Amino acid sequence: MLDHAHDMITRAAEKLNFTKEQTDAVLEIDNLHKATITTDAGTYDAFRFQHSDKRGPYKGGIRFHPQVNEDEVKALATLMSIKAAAVDIPMGGGKGGVVIDAKNASDEELEAVARGFVKEFHQHIGPDRDVPAPDVNTDARIIDWMVDEYEKQSGDTTKASFTGKSLDNGGSEGRAAATGRGGMIALREYARANDIDTNGLKVTVQGIGNVGFYFAQLAQAELGIKIVAVSNSSSTLVKADGFDFGGLEFSRGVADELKSVADEVLSPDDILSVDTDVLVLAALEDAVNGTNQAQITATTVVELANGPLDTSALDALEGRGVSVIPDVIANAGGVIVSYLEWKQNKAGEHWDEAHVNDEMEQIMASAMQAAAARADNEGVNLKQAAFMIALERLNQN
Ligand code: NAD
């Protein structure tokens, strides 16, 4: 993943005729903060890496996962700077991680680790310094513990040092659906730029979790697309005339509801070969590589997960004329609403959901329009265009 991020940056830098110093300045990470968190139950390696604060405070999630490692955190921190710059919000890039099997940890242990993280890193966090958020296996409950600990350590009660908080604790309306909604807007703007009618367009979604679900529901309601297949880690569900997401609420059991009306149940990997116009990748990093990309029937792929296509898959898809709507824009809805949460906290305001969605929509739509225009003007793909735009912004003084 770090190689992939560096590859994308280096390619965009070459297109922009950056000097070696300019390219190195984008690749370089400002701070690598590391610590060991000790609780009654164990010790855990923890990281808070801060890539760039040139455009605003460091911003990025904290993941709790047994496979968290330094290279992954470096890559994710770097990509956060690229993402924030690509969609033009005044935030930088950072990422945190704790090496912990969170799924098998007790609530008491999770709370102790969350508080331990803040005790170790609170000097590096703050509304104008670094604003962490949830990520894999962390959520509003864990962030609320961190906020409480941060208030104890620093005395700052603005709540603007973390985003992804619960609504009662200064969180923002619209956060749950934000990444899926942003992906829907990115697809809509891409379709407009390319004269594609979205009504009846066939769409498949790999990963019907939080992001995939809201994307599917909103894209059906607002773009008239037809979700002909979805998958999760246990199966692919196919319905030729489209699943109806209209009355559904998101839950971990949503796939079971869809299964009861599916025409066919296949294995998870079969999602790639289902006949479709658009494939949305909303599950995992590196889900598609140079080999399994050959199964993809779609002419457009949306990267809603972070880095679901590795470099060889990207090159192969481009080689056969498949368009890719890149992660750094397609899944930025979440970080945009995080930025709006921070803005609300700093101003002591709480906006209604329509206001939040409206602001996010404007930021997301402009970002996608700018990337599509840049790709068109320079004859590059959308990912390169997004990286070029981001690098130019990160390179400005
Ligand atoms: P989630 O855990 O809610 O959903 C992930 C889904 O992927 C689950 O349904 C899971 O069953 C499925 N999945 C796992 N392995 C699979 C496989 N092999 N084949 C098909 N499906 C599989 O997570 P999420 O919050 O929806 O995030 C999805 C992706 O988007 C992650 O990569 C995440 O890092 C990225 N992302 C999320 C956000 C956000 O706001 N949640 C923002 C930016 C990026």
Tab-separated table of C-alpha atoms and ligand atoms in Angstrom:
chain	number	residue	atom	x	y	z
A	1	MET	CA	0.000	0.000	0.000
A	2	LEU	CA	2.853	2.372	0.797
A	3	ASP	CA	4.465	1.437	-2.526
A	4	HIS	CA	1.171	2.084	-4.307
A	5	ALA	CA	0.780	5.508	-2.655
A	6	HIS	CA	4.374	6.449	-3.496
A	7	ASP	CA	3.907	5.183	-7.050
A	8	MET	CA	0.832	7.351	-7.581
A	9	ILE	CA	2.582	10.413	-6.120
A	10	THR	CA	5.728	9.881	-8.181
A	11	ARG	CA	3.751	9.462	-11.408
A	12	ALA	CA	1.734	12.627	-10.792
A	13	ALA	CA	4.909	14.523	-9.829
A	14	GLU	CA	6.549	13.471	-13.107
A	15	LYS	CA	3.528	14.725	-15.072
A	16	LEU	CA	3.822	18.045	-13.231
A	17	ASN	CA	7.585	18.218	-13.893
A	18	PHE	CA	8.273	18.473	-10.155
A	19	THR	CA	11.924	18.606	-9.130
A	20	LYS	CA	13.241	15.755	-6.967
A	21	GLU	CA	13.123	18.083	-3.954
A	22	GLN	CA	9.468	18.916	-4.607
A	23	THR	CA	8.558	15.235	-4.956
A	24	ASP	CA	10.521	14.282	-1.832
A	25	ALA	CA	8.764	17.039	0.101
A	26	VAL	CA	5.381	15.450	-0.716
A	27	LEU	CA	6.584	11.929	0.127
A	28	GLU	CA	8.177	12.931	3.406
A	29	ILE	CA	6.240	12.385	6.655
A	30	ASP	CA	6.462	15.216	9.190
A	31	ASN	CA	6.292	13.212	12.425
A	32	LEU	CA	6.319	9.529	13.401
A	33	HIS	CA	5.010	9.358	16.960
A	34	LYS	CA	5.230	5.870	18.509
A	35	ALA	CA	4.374	4.569	21.963
A	36	THR	CA	3.525	1.467	23.930
A	37	ILE	CA	0.153	1.520	25.674
A	38	THR	CA	0.101	-0.493	28.888
A	39	THR	CA	-3.151	-1.595	30.512
A	40	ASP	CA	-3.994	-4.168	33.178
A	41	ALA	CA	-4.533	-6.738	30.401
A	42	GLY	CA	-1.532	-6.155	28.181
A	43	THR	CA	0.782	-3.896	26.184
A	44	TYR	CA	0.071	-2.598	22.691
A	45	ASP	CA	2.192	-0.826	20.077
A	46	ALA	CA	0.575	2.433	19.040
A	47	PHE	CA	1.295	4.985	16.339
A	48	ARG	CA	0.225	8.494	15.405
A	49	PHE	CA	1.890	9.482	12.152
A	50	GLN	CA	1.518	13.034	10.866
A	51	HIS	CA	2.213	13.425	7.171
A	52	SER	CA	1.564	17.078	6.342
A	53	ASP	CA	-0.037	20.100	8.008
A	54	LYS	CA	0.780	22.518	5.198
A	55	ARG	CA	-2.897	23.106	4.422
A	56	GLY	CA	-4.386	22.692	7.923
A	57	PRO	CA	-4.227	20.458	11.001
A	58	TYR	CA	-3.340	16.811	10.506
A	59	LYS	CA	-6.528	14.776	10.016
A	60	GLY	CA	-7.126	11.041	9.894
A	61	GLY	CA	-8.524	8.016	11.642
A	62	ILE	CA	-7.180	5.729	14.349
A	63	ARG	CA	-7.542	2.018	13.591
A	64	PHE	CA	-7.488	-0.812	16.108
A	65	HIS	CA	-6.362	-3.968	14.311
A	66	PRO	CA	-3.928	-6.837	14.940
A	67	GLN	CA	-2.237	-6.251	11.556
A	68	VAL	CA	-1.633	-2.507	11.973
A	69	ASN	CA	1.959	-1.790	10.972
A	70	GLU	CA	4.129	1.254	10.402
A	71	ASP	CA	4.102	1.079	6.598
A	72	GLU	CA	0.321	0.873	6.504
A	73	VAL	CA	-0.039	3.852	8.851
A	74	LYS	CA	2.496	5.831	6.776
A	75	ALA	CA	0.596	5.078	3.559
A	76	LEU	CA	-2.766	5.981	5.057
A	77	ALA	CA	-1.402	9.221	6.563
A	78	THR	CA	0.076	10.195	3.198
A	79	LEU	CA	-3.153	9.399	1.355
A	80	MET	CA	-5.114	11.527	3.847
A	81	SER	CA	-3.043	14.580	2.854
A	82	ILE	CA	-3.648	13.778	-0.817
A	83	LYS	CA	-7.383	13.272	-0.233
A	84	ALA	CA	-7.873	16.494	1.763
A	85	ALA	CA	-5.950	18.450	-0.884
A	86	ALA	CA	-7.767	16.736	-3.791
A	87	VAL	CA	-11.152	17.837	-2.435
A	88	ASP	CA	-9.736	21.179	-1.275
A	89	ILE	CA	-10.539	21.160	2.435
A	90	PRO	CA	-8.162	23.003	4.787
A	91	MET	CA	-6.867	19.915	6.591
A	92	GLY	CA	-3.656	17.924	6.381
A	93	GLY	CA	-3.040	14.203	6.654
A	94	GLY	CA	-2.401	11.891	9.577
A	95	LYS	CA	-3.260	8.397	10.726
A	96	GLY	CA	-3.120	6.409	13.931
A	97	GLY	CA	-3.147	2.779	14.813
A	98	VAL	CA	-2.995	0.365	17.712
A	99	VAL	CA	-1.936	-3.251	17.276
A	100	ILE	CA	-4.843	-4.943	19.043
A	101	ASP	CA	-7.337	-7.691	18.301
A	102	ALA	CA	-10.219	-5.292	18.942
A	103	LYS	CA	-12.936	-7.772	17.990
A	104	ASN	CA	-11.948	-10.030	20.888
A	105	ALA	CA	-11.209	-7.288	23.429
A	106	SER	CA	-13.613	-6.485	26.271
A	107	ASP	CA	-15.274	-3.066	26.490
A	108	GLU	CA	-13.126	-2.305	29.554
A	109	GLU	CA	-9.982	-3.106	27.601
A	110	LEU	CA	-11.045	-1.014	24.595
A	111	GLU	CA	-11.722	1.930	26.886
A	112	ALA	CA	-8.352	1.507	28.622
A	113	VAL	CA	-6.566	1.393	25.245
A	114	ALA	CA	-8.513	4.413	23.918
A	115	ARG	CA	-7.602	6.428	27.021
A	116	GLY	CA	-4.038	5.101	26.879
A	117	PHE	CA	-3.722	6.327	23.280
A	118	VAL	CA	-4.654	9.849	24.368
A	119	LYS	CA	-2.381	9.778	27.428
A	120	GLU	CA	0.535	8.881	25.141
A	121	PHE	CA	-0.189	11.278	22.280
A	122	HIS	CA	-2.246	14.191	23.685
A	123	GLN	CA	0.588	16.720	23.264
A	124	HIS	CA	0.478	16.074	19.517
A	125	ILE	CA	-3.324	16.368	19.234
A	126	GLY	CA	-5.496	19.500	19.249
A	127	PRO	CA	-8.055	21.493	17.248
A	128	ASP	CA	-5.334	23.359	15.347
A	129	ARG	CA	-2.724	20.633	15.462
A	130	ASP	CA	-4.088	17.138	14.766
A	131	VAL	CA	-7.735	16.042	14.684
A	132	PRO	CA	-8.114	12.227	14.778
A	133	ALA	CA	-11.282	10.313	13.828
A	134	PRO	CA	-12.570	6.724	13.870
A	135	ASP	CA	-11.350	4.118	11.379
A	136	VAL	CA	-11.357	0.322	11.202
A	137	ASN	CA	-12.765	-1.114	14.503
A	138	THR	CA	-13.084	2.298	16.153
A	139	ASP	CA	-16.352	4.200	16.417
A	140	ALA	CA	-18.124	7.078	18.168
A	141	ARG	CA	-18.035	5.244	21.507
A	142	ILE	CA	-14.248	4.885	21.374
A	143	ILE	CA	-13.816	8.467	20.156
A	144	ASP	CA	-16.037	9.721	23.018
A	145	TRP	CA	-13.691	8.013	25.521
A	146	MET	CA	-10.747	9.668	23.784
A	147	VAL	CA	-12.440	13.084	23.913
A	148	ASP	CA	-13.121	12.667	27.628
A	149	GLU	CA	-9.499	11.706	28.269
A	150	TYR	CA	-8.271	14.555	26.059
A	151	GLU	CA	-10.322	17.045	28.098
A	152	LYS	CA	-8.751	15.689	31.303
A	153	GLN	CA	-5.222	15.874	29.922
A	154	SER	CA	-5.464	19.236	28.139
A	155	GLY	CA	-8.371	21.143	29.711
A	156	ASP	CA	-9.710	21.871	26.198
A	157	THR	CA	-13.504	21.451	26.152
A	158	THR	CA	-14.208	22.609	22.573
A	159	LYS	CA	-14.664	18.984	21.334
A	160	ALA	CA	-12.834	20.101	18.167
A	161	SER	CA	-9.851	17.795	18.706
A	162	PHE	CA	-11.607	14.651	17.464
A	163	THR	CA	-14.326	14.014	14.898
A	164	GLY	CA	-16.687	11.084	14.575
A	165	LYS	CA	-18.057	11.773	18.059
A	166	SER	CA	-21.560	10.745	19.072
A	167	LEU	CA	-24.264	13.317	18.306
A	168	ASP	CA	-24.743	14.108	22.017
A	169	ASN	CA	-21.044	14.773	22.348
A	170	GLY	CA	-20.601	17.263	19.478
A	171	GLY	CA	-20.759	14.861	16.520
A	172	SER	CA	-22.212	15.923	13.165
A	173	GLU	CA	-25.490	15.008	11.561
A	174	GLY	CA	-25.054	13.133	8.292
A	175	ARG	CA	-21.830	11.325	9.226
A	176	ALA	CA	-23.137	7.746	8.988
A	177	ALA	CA	-24.146	8.057	5.337
A	178	ALA	CA	-21.433	10.581	4.354
A	179	THR	CA	-18.971	8.307	2.566
A	180	GLY	CA	-21.676	6.490	0.599
A	181	ARG	CA	-23.384	9.802	-0.220
A	182	GLY	CA	-20.085	11.256	-1.408
A	183	GLY	CA	-19.545	8.223	-3.653
A	184	MET	CA	-23.008	8.715	-5.140
A	185	ILE	CA	-22.211	12.379	-5.879
A	186	ALA	CA	-18.868	11.424	-7.453
A	187	LEU	CA	-20.599	8.910	-9.738
A	188	ARG	CA	-23.292	11.457	-10.631
A	189	GLU	CA	-20.719	14.097	-11.576
A	190	TYR	CA	-18.678	11.573	-13.550
A	191	ALA	CA	-21.825	10.544	-15.447
A	192	ARG	CA	-22.704	14.176	-16.173
A	193	ALA	CA	-19.190	14.919	-17.450
A	194	ASN	CA	-19.374	11.910	-19.776
A	195	ASP	CA	-23.007	12.195	-20.927
A	196	ILE	CA	-23.982	8.932	-19.249
A	197	ASP	CA	-27.644	8.515	-18.308
A	198	THR	CA	-27.696	6.939	-14.841
A	199	ASN	CA	-31.349	5.920	-15.030
A	200	GLY	CA	-31.431	2.114	-15.153
A	201	LEU	CA	-27.622	1.865	-15.115
A	202	LYS	CA	-26.575	-1.562	-13.779
A	203	VAL	CA	-24.395	-1.346	-10.662
A	204	THR	CA	-22.738	-4.033	-8.513
A	205	VAL	CA	-21.375	-3.344	-5.018
A	206	GLN	CA	-18.533	-5.323	-3.428
A	207	GLY	CA	-18.931	-4.926	0.358
A	208	ILE	CA	-22.416	-4.073	1.541
A	209	GLY	CA	-21.194	-2.569	4.828
A	210	ASN	CA	-21.703	1.006	6.010
A	211	VAL	CA	-20.225	2.653	2.916
A	212	GLY	CA	-21.642	0.243	0.304
A	213	PHE	CA	-25.124	0.276	1.808
A	214	TYR	CA	-25.609	4.042	1.861
A	215	PHE	CA	-24.071	4.350	-1.592
A	216	ALA	CA	-26.556	1.777	-2.939
A	217	GLN	CA	-29.561	3.297	-1.204
A	218	LEU	CA	-28.806	6.879	-2.240
A	219	ALA	CA	-27.743	6.018	-5.788
A	220	GLN	CA	-30.980	4.088	-6.320
A	221	ALA	CA	-33.085	6.942	-4.899
A	222	GLU	CA	-31.261	9.881	-6.460
A	223	LEU	CA	-29.732	8.527	-9.682
A	224	GLY	CA	-32.232	5.799	-10.607
A	225	ILE	CA	-29.513	3.170	-10.852
A	226	LYS	CA	-30.286	-0.547	-10.505
A	227	ILE	CA	-28.258	-2.551	-7.937
A	228	VAL	CA	-28.017	-5.935	-9.669
A	229	ALA	CA	-25.579	-7.576	-7.230
A	230	VAL	CA	-23.996	-7.003	-3.828
A	231	SER	CA	-21.455	-8.991	-1.838
A	232	ASN	CA	-20.038	-9.369	1.638
A	233	SER	CA	-17.348	-11.635	3.073
A	234	SER	CA	-19.575	-14.714	2.781
A	235	SER	CA	-21.444	-14.404	-0.540
A	236	THR	CA	-22.449	-12.528	-3.676
A	237	LEU	CA	-26.196	-11.930	-4.084
A	238	VAL	CA	-27.591	-11.356	-7.563
A	239	LYS	CA	-30.952	-9.886	-8.563
A	240	ALA	CA	-31.260	-9.159	-12.277
A	241	ASP	CA	-34.081	-6.615	-11.967
A	242	GLY	CA	-32.361	-4.858	-9.055
A	243	PHE	CA	-32.599	-4.981	-5.253
A	244	ASP	CA	-34.919	-2.422	-3.695
A	245	PHE	CA	-33.057	-0.459	-1.014
A	246	GLY	CA	-36.016	1.903	-0.582
A	247	GLY	CA	-37.371	0.782	2.778
A	248	LEU	CA	-34.185	-0.718	4.214
A	249	GLU	CA	-32.329	0.481	7.300
A	250	PHE	CA	-28.600	-0.182	7.557
A	251	SER	CA	-27.591	-2.992	9.896
A	252	ARG	CA	-25.032	-5.786	9.907
A	253	GLY	CA	-27.917	-8.112	9.006
A	254	VAL	CA	-28.919	-6.262	5.847
A	255	ALA	CA	-27.334	-8.910	3.604
A	256	ASP	CA	-29.698	-11.529	5.090
A	257	GLU	CA	-32.700	-9.401	4.108
A	258	LEU	CA	-31.338	-9.068	0.557
A	259	LYS	CA	-30.578	-12.797	0.401
A	260	SER	CA	-34.245	-13.620	0.907
A	261	VAL	CA	-35.139	-11.908	-2.408
A	262	ALA	CA	-31.991	-12.762	-4.436
A	263	ASP	CA	-32.178	-14.744	-7.725
A	264	GLU	CA	-28.796	-16.342	-7.116
A	265	VAL	CA	-26.271	-16.754	-4.304
A	266	LEU	CA	-22.642	-17.031	-5.455
A	267	SER	CA	-19.244	-16.922	-3.739
A	268	PRO	CA	-17.795	-13.521	-2.670
A	269	ASP	CA	-15.241	-13.360	-5.524
A	270	ASP	CA	-17.980	-13.789	-8.145
A	271	ILE	CA	-19.090	-10.177	-7.679
A	272	LEU	CA	-16.363	-9.078	-10.113
A	273	SER	CA	-17.738	-11.107	-13.031
A	274	VAL	CA	-21.449	-10.266	-12.671
A	275	ASP	CA	-22.624	-8.456	-15.823
A	276	THR	CA	-22.792	-4.735	-14.950
A	277	ASP	CA	-22.072	-1.188	-16.131
A	278	VAL	CA	-20.507	0.044	-12.879
A	279	LEU	CA	-18.600	-1.916	-10.217
A	280	VAL	CA	-18.329	-0.253	-6.811
A	281	LEU	CA	-15.516	-1.548	-4.591
A	282	ALA	CA	-16.509	-0.846	-0.983
A	283	ALA	CA	-14.867	-3.688	0.956
A	284	LEU	CA	-11.126	-3.981	1.232
A	285	GLU	CA	-7.727	-2.639	0.271
A	286	ASP	CA	-6.115	-4.508	-2.643
A	287	ALA	CA	-9.327	-6.452	-3.380
A	288	VAL	CA	-8.475	-6.402	-7.081
A	289	ASN	CA	-5.044	-7.198	-8.518
A	290	GLY	CA	-3.501	-7.695	-11.951
A	291	THR	CA	-4.972	-11.191	-12.195
A	292	ASN	CA	-8.566	-10.985	-10.969
A	293	GLN	CA	-9.131	-7.642	-12.716
A	294	ALA	CA	-9.638	-9.707	-15.881
A	295	GLN	CA	-13.002	-10.906	-14.480
A	296	ILE	CA	-14.386	-7.356	-14.304
A	297	THR	CA	-17.160	-6.738	-16.848
A	298	ALA	CA	-17.893	-3.121	-15.816
A	299	THR	CA	-16.806	-0.138	-17.906
A	300	THR	CA	-16.612	2.070	-14.807
A	301	VAL	CA	-15.137	1.142	-11.420
A	302	VAL	CA	-15.684	3.272	-8.302
A	303	GLU	CA	-13.045	2.977	-5.563
A	304	LEU	CA	-15.097	3.503	-2.393
A	305	ALA	CA	-12.688	1.545	-0.169
A	306	ASN	CA	-9.138	2.883	0.235
A	307	GLY	CA	-6.890	1.436	-2.469
A	308	PRO	CA	-9.109	-1.482	-3.563
A	309	LEU	CA	-7.212	-1.653	-6.891
A	310	ASP	CA	-3.480	-2.296	-6.741
A	311	THR	CA	-1.189	-0.581	-9.259
A	312	SER	CA	-1.197	-3.495	-11.714
A	313	ALA	CA	-5.010	-3.697	-11.652
A	314	LEU	CA	-5.246	0.042	-12.282
A	315	ASP	CA	-2.868	-0.154	-15.224
A	316	ALA	CA	-4.625	-3.200	-16.708
A	317	LEU	CA	-8.073	-1.640	-16.393
A	318	GLU	CA	-6.890	1.586	-17.958
A	319	GLY	CA	-5.301	-0.462	-20.747
A	320	ARG	CA	-8.656	-1.949	-21.616
A	321	GLY	CA	-10.547	1.325	-21.438
A	322	VAL	CA	-12.215	0.914	-18.034
A	323	SER	CA	-12.659	4.238	-16.179
A	324	VAL	CA	-11.793	4.369	-12.485
A	325	ILE	CA	-13.327	6.965	-10.174
A	326	PRO	CA	-10.464	7.232	-7.667
A	327	ASP	CA	-10.637	6.652	-3.911
A	328	VAL	CA	-9.086	9.987	-2.999
A	329	ILE	CA	-12.220	11.672	-4.328
A	330	ALA	CA	-14.877	8.915	-4.360
A	331	ASN	CA	-14.595	8.088	-0.638
A	332	ALA	CA	-13.809	11.602	0.620
A	333	GLY	CA	-17.410	12.230	1.784
A	334	GLY	CA	-16.480	10.958	5.252
A	335	VAL	CA	-13.496	13.236	5.722
A	336	ILE	CA	-15.445	16.175	4.300
A	337	VAL	CA	-18.172	15.701	6.925
A	338	SER	CA	-15.431	15.254	9.553
A	339	TYR	CA	-14.073	18.620	8.468
A	340	LEU	CA	-17.602	20.059	8.759
A	341	GLU	CA	-17.917	18.547	12.267
A	342	TRP	CA	-14.645	20.260	13.270
A	343	LYS	CA	-15.919	23.507	11.756
A	344	GLN	CA	-19.185	23.262	13.718
A	345	ASN	CA	-17.312	22.520	16.982
A	346	LYS	CA	-14.925	25.427	16.477
A	347	ALA	CA	-17.850	27.791	15.857
A	348	GLY	CA	-19.912	26.295	18.719
A	349	GLU	CA	-22.691	25.398	16.234
A	350	HIS	CA	-24.753	22.322	15.379
A	351	TRP	CA	-26.101	22.193	11.835
A	352	ASP	CA	-29.103	20.173	10.690
A	353	GLU	CA	-28.541	17.272	8.320
A	354	ALA	CA	-29.714	19.156	5.226
A	355	HIS	CA	-27.146	21.886	5.894
A	356	VAL	CA	-24.332	19.348	6.346
A	357	ASN	CA	-25.329	17.424	3.203
A	358	ASP	CA	-25.532	20.631	1.235
A	359	GLU	CA	-22.035	21.763	2.201
A	360	MET	CA	-20.609	18.307	1.551
A	361	GLU	CA	-22.331	18.106	-1.820
A	362	GLN	CA	-20.793	21.380	-2.989
A	363	ILE	CA	-17.269	20.357	-1.954
A	364	MET	CA	-17.588	16.875	-3.449
A	365	ALA	CA	-19.197	17.995	-6.707
A	366	SER	CA	-16.531	20.685	-7.321
A	367	ALA	CA	-13.749	18.189	-6.610
A	368	MET	CA	-15.122	15.624	-9.057
A	369	GLN	CA	-15.785	18.259	-11.732
A	370	ALA	CA	-12.223	19.581	-11.369
A	371	ALA	CA	-10.714	16.082	-11.665
A	372	ALA	CA	-12.854	15.233	-14.715
A	373	ALA	CA	-11.886	18.510	-16.443
A	374	ARG	CA	-8.198	18.023	-15.624
A	375	ALA	CA	-8.255	14.438	-16.906
A	376	ASP	CA	-9.874	15.633	-20.115
A	377	ASN	CA	-7.520	18.548	-20.676
A	378	GLU	CA	-4.330	16.624	-20.016
A	379	GLY	CA	-5.244	13.217	-21.386
A	380	VAL	CA	-4.613	11.487	-18.049
A	381	ASN	CA	-6.853	9.191	-16.046
A	382	LEU	CA	-8.980	10.472	-13.154
A	383	LYS	CA	-6.640	9.095	-10.503
A	384	GLN	CA	-3.658	10.864	-12.012
A	385	ALA	CA	-5.711	14.034	-12.400
A	386	ALA	CA	-6.782	13.929	-8.728
A	387	PHE	CA	-3.195	13.337	-7.572
A	388	MET	CA	-1.901	16.141	-9.820
A	389	ILE	CA	-4.433	18.591	-8.371
A	390	ALA	CA	-3.547	17.491	-4.830
A	391	LEU	CA	0.210	17.700	-5.387
A	392	GLU	CA	-0.047	21.201	-6.826
A	393	ARG	CA	-1.970	22.313	-3.744
A	394	LEU	CA	0.475	20.601	-1.363
A	395	ASN	CA	3.375	22.216	-3.193
A	396	GLN	CA	2.026	25.750	-2.782
A	397	ASN	CA	3.604	27.899	-0.100
B	1	NAD	P1	-17.754	-2.132	6.971
B	1	NAD	O1	-16.976	-3.005	7.874
B	1	NAD	O2	-19.027	-1.511	7.437
B	1	NAD	O3	-18.092	-2.909	5.619
B	1	NAD	C1	-17.179	-3.684	4.911
B	1	NAD	C2	-17.961	-4.719	4.135
B	1	NAD	O4	-17.078	-5.433	3.293
B	1	NAD	C3	-18.676	-5.743	5.014
B	1	NAD	O5	-19.983	-5.952	4.529
B	1	NAD	C4	-17.844	-7.024	4.793
B	1	NAD	O6	-18.606	-8.212	4.921
B	1	NAD	C5	-17.422	-6.815	3.371
B	1	NAD	N1	-16.296	-7.654	2.968
B	1	NAD	C6	-15.203	-8.014	3.669
B	1	NAD	N2	-14.462	-8.853	2.933
B	1	NAD	C7	-15.089	-9.027	1.743
B	1	NAD	C8	-14.824	-9.761	0.571
B	1	NAD	N3	-13.730	-10.503	0.475
B	1	NAD	N4	-15.697	-9.679	-0.458
B	1	NAD	C9	-16.795	-8.910	-0.350
B	1	NAD	N5	-17.115	-8.193	0.731
B	1	NAD	C10	-16.262	-8.249	1.767
B	1	NAD	O7	-16.713	-1.005	6.503
B	1	NAD	P2	-17.066	0.388	5.837
B	1	NAD	O8	-17.055	1.438	6.878
B	1	NAD	O9	-18.224	0.236	4.955
B	1	NAD	O10	-15.747	0.636	4.965
B	1	NAD	C11	-15.546	-0.060	3.741
B	1	NAD	C12	-14.228	0.378	3.144
B	1	NAD	O11	-14.262	1.783	2.902
B	1	NAD	C13	-13.013	0.146	4.045
B	1	NAD	O12	-11.931	-0.189	3.207
B	1	NAD	C14	-12.767	1.500	4.670
B	1	NAD	O13	-11.398	1.685	5.030
B	1	NAD	C15	-13.154	2.412	3.515
B	1	NAD	N6	-13.560	3.753	3.932
B	1	NAD	C16	-14.554	3.896	4.848
B	1	NAD	C17	-14.951	5.168	5.195
B	1	NAD	C18	-16.089	5.359	6.177
B	1	NAD	O14	-16.523	6.493	6.334
B	1	NAD	N7	-16.612	4.315	6.786
B	1	NAD	C19	-14.340	6.290	4.633
B	1	NAD	C20	-13.324	6.109	3.679
B	1	NAD	C21	-12.952	4.813	3.334
